[in-house]
Tab-separated table of C-alpha atoms in Angstrom:
chain	number	residue	atom	x	y	z
B	1	MET	CA	-40.004	-58.909	-25.521
B	2	ILE	CA	-39.963	-54.915	-26.420
B	3	PHE	CA	-41.230	-54.139	-23.257
B	4	ILE	CA	-38.445	-56.237	-21.389
B	5	GLY	CA	-35.975	-54.264	-23.415
B	6	VAL	CA	-37.535	-51.032	-22.702
B	7	LEU	CA	-37.421	-52.000	-18.914
B	8	ALA	CA	-33.747	-53.070	-18.971
B	9	PHE	CA	-32.766	-49.716	-20.745
B	10	MET	CA	-34.509	-47.906	-18.057
B	11	GLY	CA	-33.043	-49.627	-15.260
B	12	TRP	CA	-29.652	-49.127	-16.871
B	13	LEU	CA	-30.342	-45.479	-17.168
B	14	LEU	CA	-31.522	-45.368	-13.563
B	15	PHE	CA	-28.437	-47.164	-12.488
B	16	SER	CA	-26.049	-44.940	-14.399
B	17	THR	CA	-27.382	-41.719	-13.332
B	18	LEU	CA	-28.195	-42.408	-9.721
B	19	PHE	CA	-25.809	-44.986	-8.626
B	20	MET	CA	-22.558	-44.885	-10.657
B	21	PRO	CA	-21.753	-41.268	-9.493
B	22	LEU	CA	-21.765	-42.763	-5.965
B	23	LEU	CA	-19.412	-45.625	-6.767
B	24	SER	CA	-17.134	-43.950	-9.390
B	25	SER	CA	-14.012	-42.135	-8.426
B	26	SER	CA	-13.824	-40.054	-11.561
B	27	ALA	CA	-14.093	-36.291	-12.269
B	28	THR	CA	-17.303	-35.122	-13.580
B	29	ARG	CA	-15.164	-33.028	-16.145
B	30	ALA	CA	-11.288	-32.322	-16.543
B	31	ILE	CA	-9.399	-30.438	-19.092
B	32	LEU	CA	-5.935	-29.564	-19.673
B	33	ASN	CA	-4.288	-26.384	-18.752
B	34	ALA	CA	-1.114	-24.534	-18.377
B	35	PRO	CA	0.272	-21.300	-17.271
B	36	VAL	CA	-0.097	-18.372	-19.811
B	37	ILE	CA	2.976	-16.473	-20.881
B	38	LEU	CA	1.822	-12.748	-21.955
B	39	LEU	CA	4.365	-10.706	-23.780
B	40	THR	CA	3.640	-7.137	-23.667
B	41	THR	CA	5.343	-4.003	-24.941
B	42	PRO	CA	6.307	-1.212	-22.011
B	43	ILE	CA	6.453	1.754	-24.834
B	44	ASP	CA	4.006	3.344	-27.298
B	45	GLY	CA	4.889	2.398	-31.013
B	46	VAL	CA	4.487	0.266	-33.818
B	47	VAL	CA	5.070	-3.608	-34.008
B	48	ARG	CA	7.633	-3.239	-36.657
B	49	THR	CA	9.040	-7.002	-36.668
B	50	LEU	CA	7.268	-9.953	-34.802
B	51	ASN	CA	9.716	-13.143	-35.461
B	52	ILE	CA	7.372	-15.791	-34.545
B	53	GLN	CA	4.182	-17.823	-35.565
B	54	PRO	CA	1.335	-19.510	-33.445
B	55	GLY	CA	2.431	-22.924	-32.549
B	56	THR	CA	6.019	-22.141	-32.623
B	57	THR	CA	8.317	-22.355	-29.485
B	58	PHE	CA	10.444	-19.881	-28.460
B	59	THR	CA	13.123	-20.056	-25.247
B	60	THR	CA	14.080	-17.648	-22.465
B	61	GLY	CA	16.160	-14.457	-23.645
B	62	GLN	CA	14.871	-14.962	-27.231
B	63	ASP	CA	13.993	-11.779	-29.385
B	64	ILE	CA	10.317	-11.748	-30.193
B	65	ALA	CA	9.426	-8.442	-31.334
B	66	THR	CA	10.570	-4.905	-32.083
B	67	ILE	CA	8.535	-1.799	-31.180
B	68	GLU	CA	9.696	1.266	-33.034
B	69	ASN	CA	8.484	4.714	-31.939
B	70	PRO	CA	10.391	7.650	-33.736
B	71	ARG	CA	8.551	10.233	-31.743
B	72	ALA	CA	10.056	9.047	-28.507
B	73	GLU	CA	10.198	11.938	-25.970
B	74	GLN	CA	13.711	13.555	-25.950
B	75	GLU	CA	13.098	16.742	-24.126
B	76	THR	CA	15.196	15.374	-21.056
B	77	LEU	CA	18.186	14.608	-23.189
B	78	LEU	CA	17.949	17.720	-24.961
B	79	GLY	CA	18.192	19.401	-21.708
B	80	LEU	CA	20.969	17.527	-20.402
B	81	GLN	CA	23.267	18.079	-23.425
B	82	THR	CA	22.412	21.882	-23.257
B	83	ARG	CA	23.671	21.739	-19.591
B	84	ARG	CA	26.693	19.913	-20.434
B	85	LEU	CA	27.531	22.453	-23.355
B	86	THR	CA	27.027	25.165	-20.876
B	87	LEU	CA	29.593	23.339	-18.247
B	88	GLN	CA	31.907	23.069	-21.108
B	89	GLN	CA	32.041	26.623	-21.997
B	90	GLN	CA	32.194	27.563	-18.137
B	91	LEU	CA	35.297	24.956	-17.805
B	92	ALA	CA	36.718	26.710	-21.137
B	93	ALA	CA	36.348	30.261	-20.020
B	94	MET	CA	37.479	29.159	-16.464
B	95	ALA	CA	40.546	27.563	-17.932
B	96	SER	CA	41.466	30.721	-20.032
B	97	GLN	CA	41.090	32.717	-17.001
B	98	ALA	CA	43.384	30.630	-15.140
B	99	GLU	CA	46.045	30.516	-17.720
B	100	HIS	CA	45.832	34.353	-17.832
B	101	ASP	CA	46.183	34.813	-14.320
B	102	ARG	CA	48.782	32.205	-13.858
B	103	LYS	CA	51.017	33.925	-16.485
B	104	TYR	CA	50.431	37.309	-14.778
B	105	TYR	CA	51.304	35.836	-11.435
B	106	ASN	CA	54.701	34.431	-12.568
B	107	ALA	CA	55.312	37.923	-14.265
B	108	LEU	CA	54.627	39.743	-11.314
B	109	GLU	CA	56.508	37.091	-9.122
B	110	ILE	CA	59.724	37.897	-11.601
B	111	THR	CA	59.341	41.727	-11.121
B	112	SER	CA	58.690	41.313	-7.453
B	113	GLN	CA	61.981	39.265	-7.188
B	114	GLN	CA	64.068	41.714	-9.091
B	115	TYR	CA	62.833	44.654	-6.749
B	116	GLN	CA	63.434	42.508	-3.839
B	117	ASP	CA	66.984	41.665	-4.784
B	118	ALA	CA	67.799	45.396	-5.949
B	119	TYR	CA	66.493	46.671	-2.371
B	120	GLU	CA	68.551	44.096	-0.859
B	121	VAL	CA	71.951	44.853	-2.632
B	122	ARG	CA	71.217	48.506	-2.060
B	123	LYS	CA	70.512	47.878	1.695
B	124	ARG	CA	73.670	45.930	2.107
B	125	TYR	CA	75.905	48.372	0.384
B	126	ALA	CA	74.239	51.096	2.609
B	127	GLN	CA	75.070	48.767	5.426
B	128	LYS	CA	78.804	48.422	4.485
B	129	ALA	CA	78.907	52.293	4.183
B	130	LEU	CA	77.484	52.796	7.514
B	131	LYS	CA	79.733	50.240	9.072
B	132	ALA	CA	82.683	52.280	7.437
B	133	GLU	CA	81.495	55.281	8.571
B	134	SER	CA	80.932	53.922	12.137
B	135	GLY	CA	84.443	52.726	12.448
B	136	ALA	CA	85.911	56.061	11.086
B	137	ALA	CA	83.613	57.688	13.823
B	138	GLY	CA	84.845	55.426	16.373
B	139	ALA	CA	88.366	56.409	15.319
B	140	ARG	CA	87.893	59.887	15.448
B	141	LEU	CA	86.295	59.303	18.889
B	142	ALA	CA	89.278	57.680	20.311
B	143	ASP	CA	91.599	60.473	18.933
B	144	ALA	CA	89.236	63.099	20.856
B	145	ARG	CA	89.361	60.905	23.865
B	146	GLU	CA	93.125	60.914	23.877
B	147	THR	CA	93.376	64.747	22.874
B	148	LEU	CA	91.346	65.501	25.857
B	149	ALA	CA	93.290	63.311	28.333
B	150	ARG	CA	96.422	64.978	27.035
B	151	ASN	CA	94.872	68.550	27.292
B	152	LEU	CA	93.886	67.684	31.207
B	153	GLU	CA	97.329	66.685	31.716
B	154	LEU	CA	98.911	69.688	30.327
B	155	PHE	CA	96.493	71.881	31.890
B	156	ARG	CA	97.369	70.409	35.244
B	157	GLN	CA	100.967	71.282	34.170
B	158	GLY	CA	99.802	74.730	33.228
B	159	ALA	CA	100.975	74.425	29.929
B	160	VAL	CA	97.465	75.182	28.322
B	161	SER	CA	94.525	77.189	29.448
B	162	GLU	CA	91.270	75.936	30.730
B	163	ALA	CA	89.497	77.215	27.409
B	164	VAL	CA	91.747	74.442	25.660
B	165	VAL	CA	90.384	71.703	27.658
B	166	ALA	CA	86.774	72.909	27.451
B	167	SER	CA	87.335	72.989	23.662
B	168	SER	CA	88.385	69.422	23.691
B	169	ARG	CA	85.718	68.194	25.788
B	170	ALA	CA	83.161	69.918	23.548
B	171	GLN	CA	84.806	68.334	20.492
B	172	LEU	CA	84.484	64.986	22.254
B	173	ALA	CA	80.850	65.057	23.061
B	174	SER	CA	80.269	66.307	19.426
B	175	LEU	CA	81.989	63.215	18.004
B	176	GLN	CA	80.133	60.865	20.466
B	177	ALA	CA	76.981	62.395	19.202
B	178	ASP	CA	77.819	61.449	15.558
B	179	ALA	CA	78.974	58.229	16.451
B	180	GLU	CA	75.672	57.137	18.206
B	181	THR	CA	73.728	58.628	14.753
B	182	ILE	CA	75.810	56.433	12.977
B	183	ARG	CA	75.083	53.296	14.924
B	184	SER	CA	71.429	54.131	15.233
B	185	ARG	CA	71.264	54.294	11.307
B	186	VAL	CA	73.316	50.840	11.309
B	187	HIS	CA	70.784	49.188	13.239
B	188	ILE	CA	67.854	50.772	11.266
B	189	ASN	CA	69.129	49.650	8.154
B	190	ASP	CA	69.783	46.086	9.844
B	191	GLY	CA	66.140	45.989	10.566
B	192	ASP	CA	64.849	47.209	7.101
B	193	LEU	CA	67.226	44.480	5.456
B	194	ASN	CA	65.939	41.892	7.885
B	195	ALA	CA	62.362	42.864	7.503
B	196	ALA	CA	62.642	42.902	3.527
B	197	LYS	CA	63.918	39.312	3.705
B	198	ASP	CA	60.705	38.424	5.495
B	199	GLN	CA	58.647	40.286	2.878
B	200	VAL	CA	57.792	43.045	5.460
B	201	TYR	CA	58.085	46.386	3.929
B	202	LEU	CA	58.380	49.375	6.474
B	203	ASP	CA	60.431	51.927	4.231
B	204	PRO	CA	58.267	54.280	2.018
B	205	GLU	CA	60.397	53.234	-0.999
B	206	GLN	CA	59.236	49.668	-0.545
B	207	LEU	CA	55.406	50.561	-1.318
B	208	ARG	CA	55.943	49.281	-4.869
B	209	MET	CA	57.074	46.117	-3.792
B	210	PHE	CA	54.326	46.095	-1.301
B	211	ASP	CA	51.790	46.619	-4.063
B	212	LEU	CA	53.192	43.824	-6.175
B	213	LYS	CA	52.976	41.317	-3.238
B	214	SER	CA	49.132	42.455	-2.781
B	215	GLN	CA	48.689	41.824	-6.416
B	216	MET	CA	50.235	38.490	-6.044
B	217	THR	CA	48.360	37.342	-3.076
B	218	THR	CA	45.071	38.654	-4.585
B	219	LEU	CA	45.839	36.421	-7.766
B	220	LYS	CA	46.969	33.328	-5.915
B	221	LEU	CA	43.564	33.306	-4.090
B	222	SER	CA	41.759	33.807	-7.469
B	223	LEU	CA	43.819	30.771	-8.814
B	224	ASP	CA	42.984	28.641	-5.850
B	225	ASN	CA	39.331	29.449	-6.022
B	226	LEU	CA	39.466	28.837	-9.912
B	227	GLU	CA	40.857	25.485	-9.060
B	228	ARG	CA	37.955	24.560	-6.806
B	229	ASN	CA	35.428	25.834	-9.198
B	230	ARG	CA	37.203	23.751	-11.874
B	231	VAL	CA	36.979	20.408	-9.677
B	232	THR	CA	33.304	20.989	-8.920
B	233	LEU	CA	32.324	21.508	-12.533
B	234	GLU	CA	34.310	18.600	-13.638
B	235	GLU	CA	32.709	16.447	-11.097
B	236	GLU	CA	29.453	17.843	-12.184
B	237	LEU	CA	30.206	17.333	-15.849
B	238	SER	CA	31.339	13.560	-15.239
B	239	HIS	CA	28.028	12.829	-13.505
B	240	LEU	CA	26.155	14.873	-16.228
B	241	ASP	CA	27.768	12.392	-18.679
B	242	GLN	CA	26.657	9.493	-16.767
B	243	LEU	CA	22.913	11.005	-17.070
B	244	ILE	CA	23.439	11.683	-20.666
B	245	GLU	CA	24.325	8.220	-21.568
B	246	SER	CA	21.728	6.660	-19.499
B	247	GLU	CA	19.146	8.960	-21.139
B	248	GLN	CA	20.516	8.150	-24.500
B	249	ASN	CA	20.181	4.496	-23.987
B	250	ARG	CA	16.645	5.109	-22.625
B	251	VAL	CA	15.685	7.133	-25.841
B	252	GLN	CA	17.233	4.432	-28.130
B	253	MET	CA	15.468	1.740	-26.355
B	254	MET	CA	12.132	3.766	-26.592
B	255	ALA	CA	12.765	4.489	-30.053
B	256	ALA	CA	13.499	0.759	-30.994
B	257	TYR	CA	12.791	-1.540	-28.260
B	258	ASN	CA	13.317	-5.254	-28.418
B	259	VAL	CA	10.786	-7.456	-26.723
B	260	VAL	CA	12.649	-10.625	-25.309
B	261	ALA	CA	10.795	-13.570	-23.718
B	262	TYR	CA	11.134	-13.934	-20.169
B	263	ALA	CA	10.298	-17.651	-20.197
B	264	SER	CA	9.929	-20.442	-22.674
B	265	GLY	CA	6.527	-21.256	-24.068
B	266	THR	CA	4.764	-22.156	-27.166
B	267	VAL	CA	2.819	-19.323	-28.869
B	268	GLN	CA	-1.141	-19.741	-28.911
B	269	GLU	CA	-2.183	-16.501	-30.319
B	270	LEU	CA	-0.691	-13.343	-31.879
B	271	ILE	CA	-2.877	-10.477	-30.566
B	272	ALA	CA	-0.548	-7.644	-32.121
B	273	PRO	CA	0.692	-8.759	-35.435
B	274	GLN	CA	3.330	-6.865	-37.338
B	275	GLY	CA	2.482	-3.198	-38.255
B	276	THR	CA	-0.094	-2.883	-35.320
B	277	GLN	CA	-0.031	0.347	-33.441
B	278	VAL	CA	0.523	-0.279	-29.802
B	279	ARG	CA	0.182	1.501	-26.621
B	280	ALA	CA	2.437	1.030	-23.650
B	281	GLY	CA	1.415	-2.117	-21.562
B	282	ALA	CA	-0.261	-3.898	-24.550
B	283	THR	CA	-0.076	-7.565	-25.300
B	284	LEU	CA	1.778	-8.606	-28.210
B	285	LEU	CA	0.838	-12.500	-27.818
B	286	ARG	CA	-0.384	-15.152	-25.727
B	287	ALA	CA	1.887	-18.214	-25.109
B	288	THR	CA	1.719	-21.417	-23.010
B	289	ASN	CA	4.476	-22.494	-20.607
B	290	CYS	CA	4.531	-26.325	-21.676
B	291	SER	CA	6.941	-27.149	-18.999
B	292	GLN	CA	4.333	-26.706	-16.435
B	293	SER	CA	1.277	-28.220	-17.765
B	294	TYR	CA	-1.734	-29.026	-15.697
B	295	VAL	CA	-4.765	-31.028	-15.315
B	296	ILE	CA	-7.752	-29.186	-13.773
B	297	ALA	CA	-10.503	-31.528	-12.415
B	298	VAL	CA	-13.973	-31.347	-11.015
B	299	PHE	CA	-14.971	-33.788	-8.598
B	300	PRO	CA	-18.169	-34.102	-6.449
B	301	GLU	CA	-18.564	-33.051	-2.892
B	302	ARG	CA	-18.404	-36.962	-1.790
B	303	MET	CA	-14.790	-36.958	-3.126
B	304	ALA	CA	-13.366	-34.229	-1.393
B	305	SER	CA	-12.543	-36.064	1.812
B	306	ARG	CA	-10.590	-38.842	-0.556
B	307	ILE	CA	-8.388	-36.260	-1.969
B	308	ASP	CA	-5.566	-34.506	-0.588
B	309	ARG	CA	-2.059	-33.185	-1.381
B	310	ASP	CA	-0.675	-36.511	-1.707
B	311	SER	CA	-3.188	-37.969	-3.899
B	312	GLU	CA	-2.588	-39.033	-7.605
B	313	LEU	CA	-4.727	-38.783	-10.560
B	314	GLN	CA	-4.932	-41.143	-13.632
B	315	VAL	CA	-5.303	-39.095	-16.569
B	316	SER	CA	-6.478	-40.311	-19.936
B	317	ILE	CA	-5.509	-38.188	-22.940
B	318	ARG	CA	-6.672	-38.982	-26.596
B	319	GLY	CA	-3.478	-40.228	-28.339
B	320	VAL	CA	-1.819	-41.504	-25.212
B	321	ALA	CA	-1.790	-45.424	-24.911
B	322	GLN	CA	-1.904	-45.397	-21.131
B	323	PRO	CA	-3.090	-42.912	-18.496
B	324	LEU	CA	-0.713	-40.468	-17.258
B	325	LYS	CA	0.052	-39.959	-13.534
B	326	ALA	CA	-0.589	-36.460	-12.212
B	327	LYS	CA	0.150	-35.458	-8.482
B	328	VAL	CA	-2.495	-33.144	-6.846
B	329	VAL	CA	-0.942	-29.555	-6.022
B	330	GLN	CA	-4.102	-27.880	-5.157
B	331	LEU	CA	-7.624	-28.142	-3.799
B	332	LEU	CA	-10.062	-25.149	-4.597
B	333	SER	CA	-13.433	-24.801	-3.746
B	334	SER	CA	-13.695	-21.924	-6.520
B	335	PRO	CA	-11.679	-20.874	-9.294
B	336	THR	CA	-11.784	-17.276	-7.820
B	337	ASP	CA	-9.387	-18.831	-5.233
B	338	VAL	CA	-6.390	-18.275	-7.804
B	339	GLN	CA	-5.781	-15.801	-10.226
B	340	SER	CA	-7.482	-17.585	-13.451
B	341	SER	CA	-5.526	-14.916	-15.709
B	342	ASN	CA	-2.547	-16.812	-14.852
B	343	TYR	CA	-3.720	-19.836	-16.853
B	344	SER	CA	-4.254	-20.467	-20.556
B	345	VAL	CA	-7.942	-21.155	-20.260
B	346	PRO	CA	-10.616	-20.563	-17.764
B	347	PHE	CA	-11.501	-23.253	-15.321
B	348	PRO	CA	-14.355	-25.674	-16.151
B	349	TYR	CA	-17.878	-25.095	-14.831
B	350	ALA	CA	-18.430	-26.762	-11.387
B	351	GLU	CA	-21.766	-27.846	-9.839
B	352	GLN	CA	-22.360	-26.284	-6.218
B	353	ASN	CA	-20.212	-27.656	-3.587
B	354	SER	CA	-17.905	-29.569	-6.008
B	355	VAL	CA	-14.237	-29.089	-5.754
B	356	TYR	CA	-11.665	-28.311	-8.395
B	357	VAL	CA	-8.409	-30.280	-8.187
B	358	VAL	CA	-5.208	-29.055	-9.793
B	359	GLY	CA	-2.703	-31.807	-10.705
B	360	THR	CA	0.743	-31.659	-12.246
B	361	PHE	CA	2.460	-33.987	-14.668
B	362	ASP	CA	5.650	-35.615	-14.100
B	363	SER	CA	8.465	-33.288	-15.322
B	364	ASN	CA	10.312	-36.277	-16.837
B	365	LEU	CA	7.680	-37.130	-19.465
B	366	PRO	CA	8.759	-38.053	-22.878
B	367	ALA	CA	8.850	-35.226	-25.478
B	368	ASP	CA	5.556	-36.658	-27.504
B	369	GLU	CA	3.717	-37.023	-24.036
B	370	ARG	CA	4.644	-33.645	-22.820
B	371	LEU	CA	3.608	-32.429	-26.286
B	372	LEU	CA	0.052	-34.054	-25.954
B	373	THR	CA	-0.395	-32.536	-22.499
B	374	CYS	CA	0.196	-29.397	-23.545
B	375	ASN	CA	-3.009	-28.556	-25.263
B	376	PRO	CA	-4.852	-26.082	-23.098
B	377	GLY	CA	-8.720	-26.528	-23.082
B	378	ASN	CA	-8.473	-30.204	-24.327
B	379	TRP	CA	-11.097	-32.689	-22.337
B	380	VAL	CA	-9.660	-35.405	-20.634
B	381	THR	CA	-10.740	-37.812	-18.181
B	382	ALA	CA	-9.257	-37.904	-14.639
B	383	THR	CA	-9.569	-40.565	-11.752
B	384	VAL	CA	-8.489	-40.653	-8.327
B	385	SER	CA	-5.776	-43.561	-7.790
B	386	ARG	CA	-7.255	-46.175	-5.386
């Protein structure tokens, strides 16, 4: 009887080890897995606050930790602020110089206009005097012509001598020369007056006005140049203010940086608790993205041809009454085919020529079942649906 029992046990053992794997559609091993979330710090410093504990959940955008670095580099900010102070001093000096030059220009303009007005008044009076003199000369010339004509008539009548006629002719010639001289002076005076109105100075007496206009021209060019420089400096100062604001924000961020969650997840492990000295790039905590939990199953080589991207797995999890469905999304010959660092736990061991199958659970799972699927590293049973 004992012999029969031993024989039956050996037969069952032989059947289960040799024939059952050939007939079974279950995975040789399977575990639950999920994408890993690594929250890191971009700056050096000390973890001043860490407002979360293992097992708790967080949402996208939630403040997780504060990293303080009181020795944040501020040389760039100090350089920008020094440059801004220099520009402000230059603008103040430029504004003072422009104000001085503008007042001086206005004073010169008033003085120049006074000289201009006085010169024009004098020239107009001179013009009136010359025109009056020219009129008198014309009258004398007319009298001389009448005298000459009368003496010629008397000479023909023999009433006067030839000497009287010669004297009349000489008097007429002298008066004609005087009248021409006066007319020339009138023309010259008119020319000087018209030129002065156009600010063209020909008279040596106008050198003072010429000097004033030269100074005004120089000041005007200087004021125009100051205005161009002021606009350039103000544009540079405006750009510098923007740089300073950006640099101040950077320094403030580097001095006290808030680490914010970039995705929702559940904390697995605190790697850098509060008070830890950390370097830039250091991981503060590891978390799991439970909204995308997976099952990683290892199937023997003979099952590879029966599984494709449309296959469905039945996954039995302890604590869940009914198996859960998981859709196959990946078939891998080796875990090196994917970045295993993206997963919360390593892939399970697989025999040679075995195939890894990655399946995802339905996104509409009830909350209690979703919580049970978010247990990376938990061993489960996975079977290919027939």
